[in-house]
Amino acid sequence: MTAFTTKTFHVALLSAGLFAGTAFAQTAGLVDVDDSVMVPPFNVTVDDLDDMDVYDAAGTEIGEIEEVVGTDANTPTAFVVDFDGEGYGDEERVIGLENFAMDGARMTLSLDAAGVATMPMDD
């Protein structure tokens, strides 16, 4: 039984490592989007989003948008958010646009701290 448990643990550990490698590879393939590009979900340019504060669902400021990245210089797909702590860590994470909503001039993140922790860190 112990050998089976150890083997199962190693397979799980290897799988987790492969998944993490995939997430970082995807992040590495993203590029900065040009400042003049419109970001369709929000109807503003990349330049307008640069350094915009990010809030959680409760209205607490948790960080700011450092960069808008995408598959090419004209296709935004994610924000690099520099988190200030507040339970979210003091780090930069790459988070898909689908996790954000713009309410007036305020950008709100729908993920909680646990959800953010699963997003890839910016290289």
JSON list of C-alpha atoms in Angstrom, two decimals:
[
{"chain": "A", "resi": 1, "resn": "MET", "atom": "CA", "xyz": [0.00, 0.00, 0.00]},
{"chain": "A", "resi": 2, "resn": "THR", "atom": "CA", "xyz": [2.83, 2.44, 0.81]},
{"chain": "A", "resi": 3, "resn": "ALA", "atom": "CA", "xyz": [4.48, 1.93, -2.59]},
{"chain": "A", "resi": 4, "resn": "PHE", "atom": "CA", "xyz": [1.16, 2.65, -4.33]},
{"chain": "A", "resi": 5, "resn": "THR", "atom": "CA", "xyz": [0.65, 5.80, -2.27]},
{"chain": "A", "resi": 6, "resn": "THR", "atom": "CA", "xyz": [4.19, 7.01, -3.01]},
{"chain": "A", "resi": 7, "resn": "LYS", "atom": "CA", "xyz": [3.76, 6.29, -6.73]},
{"chain": "A", "resi": 8, "resn": "THR", "atom": "CA", "xyz": [0.42, 8.12, -6.76]},
{"chain": "A", "resi": 9, "resn": "PHE", "atom": "CA", "xyz": [2.03, 11.10, -5.01]},
{"chain": "A", "resi": 10, "resn": "HIS", "atom": "CA", "xyz": [4.87, 11.25, -7.57]},
{"chain": "A", "resi": 11, "resn": "VAL", "atom": "CA", "xyz": [2.43, 11.11, -10.49]},
{"chain": "A", "resi": 12, "resn": "ALA", "atom": "CA", "xyz": [0.39, 13.93, -8.94]},
{"chain": "A", "resi": 13, "resn": "LEU", "atom": "CA", "xyz": [3.53, 15.98, -8.31]},
{"chain": "A", "resi": 14, "resn": "LEU", "atom": "CA", "xyz": [4.73, 15.46, -11.88]},
{"chain": "A", "resi": 15, "resn": "SER", "atom": "CA", "xyz": [1.32, 16.43, -13.27]},
{"chain": "A", "resi": 16, "resn": "ALA", "atom": "CA", "xyz": [1.26, 19.62, -11.20]},
{"chain": "A", "resi": 17, "resn": "GLY", "atom": "CA", "xyz": [4.74, 20.51, -12.45]},
{"chain": "A", "resi": 18, "resn": "LEU", "atom": "CA", "xyz": [3.73, 19.98, -16.06]},
{"chain": "A", "resi": 19, "resn": "PHE", "atom": "CA", "xyz": [0.62, 22.13, -15.62]},
{"chain": "A", "resi": 20, "resn": "ALA", "atom": "CA", "xyz": [2.63, 24.95, -14.04]},
{"chain": "A", "resi": 21, "resn": "GLY", "atom": "CA", "xyz": [5.12, 24.77, -16.91]},
{"chain": "A", "resi": 22, "resn": "THR", "atom": "CA", "xyz": [2.29, 25.11, -19.39]},
{"chain": "A", "resi": 23, "resn": "ALA", "atom": "CA", "xyz": [0.92, 28.20, -17.65]},
{"chain": "A", "resi": 24, "resn": "PHE", "atom": "CA", "xyz": [4.30, 29.90, -17.70]},
{"chain": "A", "resi": 25, "resn": "ALA", "atom": "CA", "xyz": [4.86, 28.99, -21.34]},
{"chain": "A", "resi": 26, "resn": "GLN", "atom": "CA", "xyz": [1.57, 30.63, -22.25]},
{"chain": "A", "resi": 27, "resn": "THR", "atom": "CA", "xyz": [2.53, 33.77, -20.33]},
{"chain": "A", "resi": 28, "resn": "ALA", "atom": "CA", "xyz": [5.90, 33.91, -22.03]},
{"chain": "A", "resi": 29, "resn": "GLY", "atom": "CA", "xyz": [4.16, 33.89, -25.44]},
{"chain": "A", "resi": 30, "resn": "LEU", "atom": "CA", "xyz": [2.22, 37.09, -24.71]},
{"chain": "A", "resi": 31, "resn": "VAL", "atom": "CA", "xyz": [3.40, 40.48, -25.97]},
{"chain": "A", "resi": 32, "resn": "ASP", "atom": "CA", "xyz": [2.68, 44.08, -25.01]},
{"chain": "A", "resi": 33, "resn": "VAL", "atom": "CA", "xyz": [-0.28, 45.50, -26.90]},
{"chain": "A", "resi": 34, "resn": "ASP", "atom": "CA", "xyz": [0.18, 48.86, -28.65]},
{"chain": "A", "resi": 35, "resn": "ASP", "atom": "CA", "xyz": [-1.08, 51.90, -26.69]},
{"chain": "A", "resi": 36, "resn": "SER", "atom": "CA", "xyz": [-3.52, 52.97, -29.44]},
{"chain": "A", "resi": 37, "resn": "VAL", "atom": "CA", "xyz": [-5.38, 49.62, -29.60]},
{"chain": "A", "resi": 38, "resn": "MET", "atom": "CA", "xyz": [-8.98, 49.61, -28.37]},
{"chain": "A", "resi": 39, "resn": "VAL", "atom": "CA", "xyz": [-9.78, 47.01, -25.72]},
{"chain": "A", "resi": 40, "resn": "PRO", "atom": "CA", "xyz": [-13.27, 45.89, -26.84]},
{"chain": "A", "resi": 41, "resn": "PRO", "atom": "CA", "xyz": [-14.80, 44.74, -23.55]},
{"chain": "A", "resi": 42, "resn": "PHE", "atom": "CA", "xyz": [-14.12, 48.18, -22.03]},
{"chain": "A", "resi": 43, "resn": "ASN", "atom": "CA", "xyz": [-14.28, 50.46, -25.10]},
{"chain": "A", "resi": 44, "resn": "VAL", "atom": "CA", "xyz": [-11.08, 52.29, -24.12]},
{"chain": "A", "resi": 45, "resn": "THR", "atom": "CA", "xyz": [-7.52, 52.25, -25.45]},
{"chain": "A", "resi": 46, "resn": "VAL", "atom": "CA", "xyz": [-4.61, 50.43, -23.91]},
{"chain": "A", "resi": 47, "resn": "ASP", "atom": "CA", "xyz": [-3.12, 53.83, -23.05]},
{"chain": "A", "resi": 48, "resn": "ASP", "atom": "CA", "xyz": [-6.28, 54.70, -21.04]},
{"chain": "A", "resi": 49, "resn": "LEU", "atom": "CA", "xyz": [-5.91, 51.47, -19.04]},
{"chain": "A", "resi": 50, "resn": "ASP", "atom": "CA", "xyz": [-2.22, 51.89, -18.23]},
{"chain": "A", "resi": 51, "resn": "ASP", "atom": "CA", "xyz": [-1.77, 52.38, -14.46]},
{"chain": "A", "resi": 52, "resn": "MET", "atom": "CA", "xyz": [-5.54, 52.21, -13.81]},
{"chain": "A", "resi": 53, "resn": "ASP", "atom": "CA", "xyz": [-6.38, 51.14, -10.27]},
{"chain": "A", "resi": 54, "resn": "VAL", "atom": "CA", "xyz": [-7.97, 47.71, -9.81]},
{"chain": "A", "resi": 55, "resn": "TYR", "atom": "CA", "xyz": [-10.60, 47.04, -7.14]},
{"chain": "A", "resi": 56, "resn": "ASP", "atom": "CA", "xyz": [-12.05, 43.87, -5.64]},
{"chain": "A", "resi": 57, "resn": "ALA", "atom": "CA", "xyz": [-15.79, 43.16, -5.51]},
{"chain": "A", "resi": 58, "resn": "ALA", "atom": "CA", "xyz": [-16.05, 44.93, -2.13]},
{"chain": "A", "resi": 59, "resn": "GLY", "atom": "CA", "xyz": [-14.61, 48.14, -3.60]},
{"chain": "A", "resi": 60, "resn": "THR", "atom": "CA", "xyz": [-11.15, 47.91, -2.00]},
{"chain": "A", "resi": 61, "resn": "GLU", "atom": "CA", "xyz": [-8.23, 49.00, -4.15]},
{"chain": "A", "resi": 62, "resn": "ILE", "atom": "CA", "xyz": [-5.98, 45.95, -4.59]},
{"chain": "A", "resi": 63, "resn": "GLY", "atom": "CA", "xyz": [-3.53, 46.96, -7.32]},
{"chain": "A", "resi": 64, "resn": "GLU", "atom": "CA", "xyz": [-3.10, 48.56, -10.72]},
{"chain": "A", "resi": 65, "resn": "ILE", "atom": "CA", "xyz": [-2.84, 47.56, -14.35]},
{"chain": "A", "resi": 66, "resn": "GLU", "atom": "CA", "xyz": [0.84, 47.47, -15.30]},
{"chain": "A", "resi": 67, "resn": "GLU", "atom": "CA", "xyz": [0.45, 46.28, -18.89]},
{"chain": "A", "resi": 68, "resn": "VAL", "atom": "CA", "xyz": [-2.09, 45.07, -21.39]},
{"chain": "A", "resi": 69, "resn": "VAL", "atom": "CA", "xyz": [-0.81, 41.92, -23.12]},
{"chain": "A", "resi": 70, "resn": "GLY", "atom": "CA", "xyz": [-2.06, 39.68, -25.87]},
{"chain": "A", "resi": 71, "resn": "THR", "atom": "CA", "xyz": [-1.29, 37.17, -28.56]},
{"chain": "A", "resi": 72, "resn": "ASP", "atom": "CA", "xyz": [0.03, 39.98, -30.78]},
{"chain": "A", "resi": 73, "resn": "ALA", "atom": "CA", "xyz": [0.42, 43.77, -30.60]},
{"chain": "A", "resi": 74, "resn": "ASN", "atom": "CA", "xyz": [-3.20, 44.32, -31.74]},
{"chain": "A", "resi": 75, "resn": "THR", "atom": "CA", "xyz": [-5.04, 41.61, -29.78]},
{"chain": "A", "resi": 76, "resn": "PRO", "atom": "CA", "xyz": [-5.45, 42.27, -26.04]},
{"chain": "A", "resi": 77, "resn": "THR", "atom": "CA", "xyz": [-6.27, 39.17, -23.98]},
{"chain": "A", "resi": 78, "resn": "ALA", "atom": "CA", "xyz": [-5.03, 39.90, -20.44]},
{"chain": "A", "resi": 79, "resn": "PHE", "atom": "CA", "xyz": [-3.85, 42.48, -17.96]},
{"chain": "A", "resi": 80, "resn": "VAL", "atom": "CA", "xyz": [-0.67, 42.28, -15.94]},
{"chain": "A", "resi": 81, "resn": "VAL", "atom": "CA", "xyz": [-1.82, 43.49, -12.52]},
{"chain": "A", "resi": 82, "resn": "ASP", "atom": "CA", "xyz": [0.63, 44.70, -9.89]},
{"chain": "A", "resi": 83, "resn": "PHE", "atom": "CA", "xyz": [-1.03, 43.76, -6.59]},
{"chain": "A", "resi": 84, "resn": "ASP", "atom": "CA", "xyz": [-0.44, 45.83, -3.45]},
{"chain": "A", "resi": 85, "resn": "GLY", "atom": "CA", "xyz": [-0.92, 43.09, -0.91]},
{"chain": "A", "resi": 86, "resn": "GLU", "atom": "CA", "xyz": [-4.30, 43.23, 0.84]},
{"chain": "A", "resi": 87, "resn": "GLY", "atom": "CA", "xyz": [-4.29, 39.43, 0.83]},
{"chain": "A", "resi": 88, "resn": "TYR", "atom": "CA", "xyz": [-3.43, 39.27, -2.88]},
{"chain": "A", "resi": 89, "resn": "GLY", "atom": "CA", "xyz": [0.34, 39.25, -2.41]},
{"chain": "A", "resi": 90, "resn": "ASP", "atom": "CA", "xyz": [2.83, 41.87, -3.51]},
{"chain": "A", "resi": 91, "resn": "GLU", "atom": "CA", "xyz": [3.42, 40.54, -7.01]},
{"chain": "A", "resi": 92, "resn": "GLU", "atom": "CA", "xyz": [2.43, 40.84, -10.66]},
{"chain": "A", "resi": 93, "resn": "ARG", "atom": "CA", "xyz": [-0.05, 38.32, -12.10]},
{"chain": "A", "resi": 94, "resn": "VAL", "atom": "CA", "xyz": [-1.37, 37.84, -15.64]},
{"chain": "A", "resi": 95, "resn": "ILE", "atom": "CA", "xyz": [-5.17, 37.77, -15.58]},
{"chain": "A", "resi": 96, "resn": "GLY", "atom": "CA", "xyz": [-7.52, 37.29, -18.53]},
{"chain": "A", "resi": 97, "resn": "LEU", "atom": "CA", "xyz": [-9.80, 40.17, -19.52]},
{"chain": "A", "resi": 98, "resn": "GLU", "atom": "CA", "xyz": [-12.89, 38.03, -18.84]},
{"chain": "A", "resi": 99, "resn": "ASN", "atom": "CA", "xyz": [-12.19, 38.40, -15.10]},
{"chain": "A", "resi": 100, "resn": "PHE", "atom": "CA", "xyz": [-12.68, 42.19, -15.13]},
{"chain": "A", "resi": 101, "resn": "ALA", "atom": "CA", "xyz": [-15.60, 44.58, -15.35]},
{"chain": "A", "resi": 102, "resn": "MET", "atom": "CA", "xyz": [-15.48, 48.34, -15.79]},
{"chain": "A", "resi": 103, "resn": "ASP", "atom": "CA", "xyz": [-17.95, 50.34, -13.74]},
{"chain": "A", "resi": 104, "resn": "GLY", "atom": "CA", "xyz": [-17.62, 53.95, -14.88]},
{"chain": "A", "resi": 105, "resn": "ALA", "atom": "CA", "xyz": [-13.94, 54.76, -14.42]},
{"chain": "A", "resi": 106, "resn": "ARG", "atom": "CA", "xyz": [-13.36, 51.87, -11.98]},
{"chain": "A", "resi": 107, "resn": "MET", "atom": "CA", "xyz": [-11.89, 48.49, -13.00]},
{"chain": "A", "resi": 108, "resn": "THR", "atom": "CA", "xyz": [-13.17, 45.64, -10.83]},
{"chain": "A", "resi": 109, "resn": "LEU", "atom": "CA", "xyz": [-11.66, 42.16, -10.62]},
{"chain": "A", "resi": 110, "resn": "SER", "atom": "CA", "xyz": [-14.12, 39.31, -10.11]},
{"chain": "A", "resi": 111, "resn": "LEU", "atom": "CA", "xyz": [-11.51, 36.90, -8.71]},
{"chain": "A", "resi": 112, "resn": "ASP", "atom": "CA", "xyz": [-10.82, 36.68, -4.99]},
{"chain": "A", "resi": 113, "resn": "ALA", "atom": "CA", "xyz": [-7.31, 36.29, -3.55]},
{"chain": "A", "resi": 114, "resn": "ALA", "atom": "CA", "xyz": [-7.41, 32.48, -3.89]},
{"chain": "A", "resi": 115, "resn": "GLY", "atom": "CA", "xyz": [-8.41, 32.79, -7.56]},
{"chain": "A", "resi": 116, "resn": "VAL", "atom": "CA", "xyz": [-5.65, 35.32, -8.22]},
{"chain": "A", "resi": 117, "resn": "ALA", "atom": "CA", "xyz": [-3.09, 32.95, -6.65]},
{"chain": "A", "resi": 118, "resn": "THR", "atom": "CA", "xyz": [-3.85, 30.40, -9.40]},
{"chain": "A", "resi": 119, "resn": "MET", "atom": "CA", "xyz": [-3.01, 32.89, -12.18]},
{"chain": "A", "resi": 120, "resn": "PRO", "atom": "CA", "xyz": [0.47, 32.89, -13.69]},
{"chain": "A", "resi": 121, "resn": "MET", "atom": "CA", "xyz": [3.03, 35.34, -12.37]},
{"chain": "A", "resi": 122, "resn": "ASP", "atom": "CA", "xyz": [4.49, 37.83, -14.84]},
{"chain": "A", "resi": 123, "resn": "ASP", "atom": "CA", "xyz": [8.02, 36.86, -15.85]}
]
